[in-house]
Amino acid sequence: MTKEIIVDLVTSGMNIADVKNIISEVFESYFIHEGKIYIRYKGIPKEFDTELEKKDYIDSLSIQDRLDFFRKQIISVEKEYIFIYPIWGMVTLPKSNNILLFDCHLYSPEAEKMLGEDVNFDETFDTSHIEKKSEEIDSSNLKDKFRSRCNAKVIVTATSLKSASKIAEAKFLNLLNSLNFYYAHEYHEFFWDGQFRGKEIDEENGSFGTLFGSRDDKQFRRNISRSNPKFLSDKKYDNIKKVSQVIQELEKRELYFEANTILGVFDIISKAQWQNEESKLLNYWIAIESLANISKKDAESKFIFVKETISNMYFLWEQYRPISNLFRVTDIYSQSFYEQDDTINIPVDFLQSVGIYNARSEDSVVSLKHFYNRMEELKEYTTKESFLDEIEDTVTFYKDNEEALKQLREKRSEVKLTVDYIYKCRNQIVHNGYVDKNLVPYLVNFAEAYAGSLMNRIIEVYSNGQYNLQYYFIKEMYEGNLLEKLLSGKSPYKINIED
């Protein structure tokens, strides 16, 4: 069996395990134990009934006979399969026919049945009979805690169940990785416990699936995720849909390397957040370099691209940081635990007008322009010295180009220095196996932020219909240089706070 034939079979849709099984079956024979014949070869015609007849047939087979059997076995007959996976930690609307992400249809198993009412498998993946035995679990409200509130249905076409399983699982994990990339945190995870249900479409008795999920050291976090699932809001859906559409468009344009890089980085980052600090640092840097590979000019080194591009991104973003910080401080001072503070008296209509209340919802997007236009008005509503200093510093930043340029340059230098430290620390771990334990957690936070920032920027560029990342980042570098030139010029330049 040549490597080329194996590659052709796998690329045509066959699973590598299926190829191995077919090859094994072609050259199988029989064995005799204590006088009894055990037949292993599967290509015996039906007219041979007795074990002795089958043995004689196998003995008579030529190489050509076996190759003919092989040809019959590799004829690809594609079938459709449906797979159901639970998304623990997520809840969706009762009827959700239009929620399709990464070819996964999301639905509520309490409201809809995708495998039909006559299928024995429970689509809610109820684990209460297992979980209620654990002493760490509150036995109340088991139905909600241990029944899936959101499932993913995946329909695939493949030449075998093994191939179908691999394809469906890959699609589902792409969805899961993107959900965890954007919305997971220290005490919330969207996860799969290994359970699935499935059915061969157009086959009455073709159902299959698992009986139990897995338990491991992640159980505490996962129990919390089960008990407090996050709602699949319109904003969450739109964000993941954007990524899904970007991948589909890249594949249509045959930009497979770019598409696979993005999916690979989702996988790396979504898993890294629960690893130890050294592994986090290594994996965040791998993610950054992977994204640099699809973004840099051919002759440019990855390290130089990362250092210059990310520092320039933060240079540009720094122009909005003071107003964002003041907005955040204003939000804090307007909350209930400051009601008794006589030094702060911000009117409700002001807070409503500038979007403070709207910003408190999880998926809100609020323009800072209204707040920017009225920020000096805050001086009338407080006598708290620290708050007044914050207001004054923000106003000065946007009125004094020299001060603004100073802060932007400091941010760029800070990012470049941090990238240097991350890279040196990464090299220490890889080459020496030792690194300053106190330094790593600090650098991990920045490495995670830089990886996420670069990923989000690339997704945004692609979603805007621009598919030449090299050109885009050259243009963005020009924008940074232009902003620096405008702020350092003799004529006053007003930083524009866009909607």
GROMACS .gro file of N, CA and C in nm, residues 300-353:
model
  162
  300GLU      N    1   0.993   4.017   0.638
  300GLU     CA    2   0.994   4.073   0.774
  300GLU      C    3   0.998   3.960   0.877
  301SER      N    4   1.078   3.977   0.981
  301SER     CA    5   1.083   3.876   1.087
  301SER      C    6   0.956   3.883   1.171
  302LYS      N    7   0.915   3.769   1.226
  302LYS     CA    8   0.794   3.766   1.308
  302LYS      C    9   0.808   3.855   1.431
  303PHE      N   10   0.926   3.849   1.494
  303PHE     CA   11   0.944   3.927   1.616
  303PHE      C   12   0.933   4.077   1.590
  304ILE      N   13   0.998   4.124   1.483
  304ILE     CA   14   0.992   4.267   1.450
  304ILE      C   15   0.848   4.307   1.418
  305PHE      N   16   0.777   4.223   1.341
  305PHE     CA   17   0.638   4.255   1.310
  305PHE      C   18   0.555   4.266   1.437
  306VAL      N   19   0.569   4.167   1.525
  306VAL     CA   20   0.491   4.167   1.650
  306VAL      C   21   0.522   4.293   1.732
  307LYS      N   22   0.648   4.322   1.748
  307LYS     CA   23   0.689   4.435   1.831
  307LYS      C   24   0.639   4.568   1.774
  308GLU      N   25   0.658   4.588   1.644
  308GLU     CA   26   0.619   4.715   1.583
  308GLU      C   27   0.468   4.728   1.565
  309THR      N   28   0.404   4.620   1.524
  309THR     CA   29   0.260   4.626   1.494
  309THR      C   30   0.177   4.641   1.621
  310ILE      N   31   0.205   4.559   1.721
  310ILE     CA   32   0.125   4.566   1.843
  310ILE      C   33   0.150   4.697   1.917
  311SER      N   34   0.273   4.744   1.921
  311SER     CA   35   0.301   4.873   1.987
  311SER      C   36   0.231   4.987   1.913
  312ASN      N   37   0.222   4.976   1.780
  312ASN     CA   38   0.151   5.079   1.703
  312ASN      C   39   0.001   5.074   1.728
  313MET      N   40  -0.054   4.953   1.741
  313MET     CA   41  -0.196   4.939   1.773
  313MET      C   42  -0.228   5.006   1.906
  314TYR      N   43  -0.145   4.982   2.005
  314TYR     CA   44  -0.169   5.042   2.136
  314TYR      C   45  -0.139   5.192   2.137
  315PHE      N   46  -0.048   5.236   2.052
  315PHE     CA   47  -0.022   5.380   2.034
  315PHE      C   48  -0.149   5.449   1.985
  316LEU      N   49  -0.215   5.387   1.885
  316LEU     CA   50  -0.338   5.445   1.831
  316LEU      C   51  -0.453   5.438   1.932
  317TRP      N   52  -0.463   5.326   2.002
  317TRP     CA   53  -0.572   5.310   2.100
  317TRP      C   54  -0.554   5.402   2.220
  318GLU      N   55  -0.431   5.441   2.249
  318GLU     CA   56  -0.405   5.524   2.368
  318GLU      C   57  -0.477   5.658   2.361
  319GLN      N   58  -0.508   5.703   2.240
  319GLN     CA   59  -0.578   5.832   2.227
  319GLN      C   60  -0.720   5.825   2.284
  320TYR      N   61  -0.773   5.704   2.300
  320TYR     CA   62  -0.908   5.689   2.355
  320TYR      C   63  -0.908   5.641   2.501
  321ARG      N   64  -0.791   5.606   2.552
  321ARG     CA   65  -0.785   5.551   2.689
  321ARG      C   66  -0.829   5.650   2.795
  322PRO      N   67  -0.784   5.779   2.793
  322PRO     CA   68  -0.826   5.872   2.900
  322PRO      C   69  -0.978   5.889   2.910
  323ILE      N   70  -1.046   5.902   2.796
  323ILE     CA   71  -1.192   5.920   2.801
  323ILE      C   72  -1.259   5.791   2.846
  324SER      N   73  -1.204   5.676   2.808
  324SER     CA   74  -1.259   5.548   2.853
  324SER      C   75  -1.243   5.533   3.003
  325ASN      N   76  -1.126   5.570   3.055
  325ASN     CA   77  -1.102   5.561   3.199
  325ASN      C   78  -1.194   5.653   3.278
  326LEU      N   79  -1.214   5.774   3.227
  326LEU     CA   80  -1.302   5.868   3.297
  326LEU      C   81  -1.446   5.817   3.295
  327PHE      N   82  -1.488   5.758   3.185
  327PHE     CA   83  -1.621   5.698   3.176
  327PHE      C   84  -1.636   5.589   3.282
  328ARG      N   85  -1.534   5.504   3.294
  328ARG     CA   86  -1.537   5.394   3.392
  328ARG      C   87  -1.543   5.449   3.534
  329VAL      N   88  -1.464   5.552   3.564
  329VAL     CA   89  -1.463   5.611   3.699
  329VAL      C   90  -1.599   5.675   3.729
  330THR      N   91  -1.656   5.742   3.630
  330THR     CA   92  -1.789   5.803   3.648
  330THR      C   93  -1.894   5.697   3.678
  331ASP      N   94  -1.884   5.583   3.609
  331ASP     CA   95  -1.976   5.471   3.634
  331ASP      C   96  -1.963   5.423   3.778
  332ILE      N   97  -1.841   5.409   3.825
  332ILE     CA   98  -1.817   5.362   3.963
  332ILE      C   99  -1.876   5.459   4.064
  333TYR      N  100  -1.850   5.588   4.045
  333TYR     CA  101  -1.896   5.688   4.141
  333TYR      C  102  -2.048   5.710   4.137
  334SER      N  103  -2.114   5.658   4.034
  334SER     CA  104  -2.259   5.676   4.024
  334SER      C  105  -2.336   5.555   4.074
  335GLN      N  106  -2.265   5.454   4.125
  335GLN     CA  107  -2.333   5.334   4.174
  335GLN      C  108  -2.378   5.348   4.318
  336SER      N  109  -2.460   5.254   4.362
  336SER     CA  110  -2.533   5.266   4.489
  336SER      C  111  -2.444   5.285   4.610
  337PHE      N  112  -2.324   5.223   4.612
  337PHE     CA  113  -2.242   5.234   4.732
  337PHE      C  114  -2.179   5.372   4.747
  338TYR      N  115  -2.201   5.464   4.652
  338TYR     CA  116  -2.155   5.603   4.667
  338TYR      C  117  -2.272   5.699   4.691
  339GLU      N  118  -2.391   5.643   4.713
  339GLU     CA  119  -2.510   5.727   4.734
  339GLU      C  120  -2.496   5.818   4.855
  340GLN      N  121  -2.425   5.772   4.957
  340GLN     CA  122  -2.410   5.850   5.080
  340GLN      C  123  -2.290   5.945   5.076
  341ASP      N  124  -2.220   5.947   4.963
  341ASP     CA  125  -2.103   6.034   4.950
  341ASP      C  126  -2.149   6.173   4.905
  342ASP      N  127  -2.140   6.272   4.995
  342ASP     CA  128  -2.189   6.406   4.966
  342ASP      C  129  -2.102   6.481   4.865
  343THR      N  130  -1.981   6.427   4.839
  343THR     CA  131  -1.892   6.497   4.744
  343THR      C  132  -1.925   6.463   4.599
  344ILE      N  133  -2.021   6.372   4.579
  344ILE     CA  134  -2.059   6.332   4.442
  344ILE      C  135  -2.210   6.343   4.427
  345ASN      N  136  -2.254   6.416   4.325
  345ASN     CA  137  -2.398   6.433   4.302
  345ASN      C  138  -2.423   6.445   4.151
  346ILE      N  139  -2.410   6.335   4.083
  346ILE     CA  140  -2.425   6.335   3.937
  346ILE      C  141  -2.572   6.312   3.903
  347PRO      N  142  -2.635   6.402   3.830
  347PRO     CA  143  -2.778   6.388   3.798
  347PRO      C  144  -2.807   6.262   3.716
  348VAL      N  145  -2.923   6.205   3.739
  348VAL     CA  146  -2.964   6.085   3.667
  348VAL      C  147  -2.975   6.110   3.518
  349ASP      N  148  -3.026   6.230   3.480
  349ASP     CA  149  -3.043   6.257   3.337
  349ASP      C  150  -2.908   6.265   3.264
  350PHE      N  151  -2.804   6.310   3.334
  350PHE     CA  152  -2.670   6.314   3.275
  350PHE      C  153  -2.621   6.171   3.251
  351LEU      N  154  -2.635   6.087   3.353
  351LEU     CA  155  -2.591   5.948   3.342
  351LEU      C  156  -2.665   5.875   3.230
  352GLN      N  157  -2.796   5.903   3.220
  352GLN     CA  158  -2.876   5.840   3.116
  352GLN      C  159  -2.832   5.889   2.978
  353SER      N  160  -2.808   6.018   2.965
  353SER     CA  161  -2.775   6.079   2.836
  353SER      C  162  -2.643   6.029   2.780
   0.00000   0.00000   0.00000
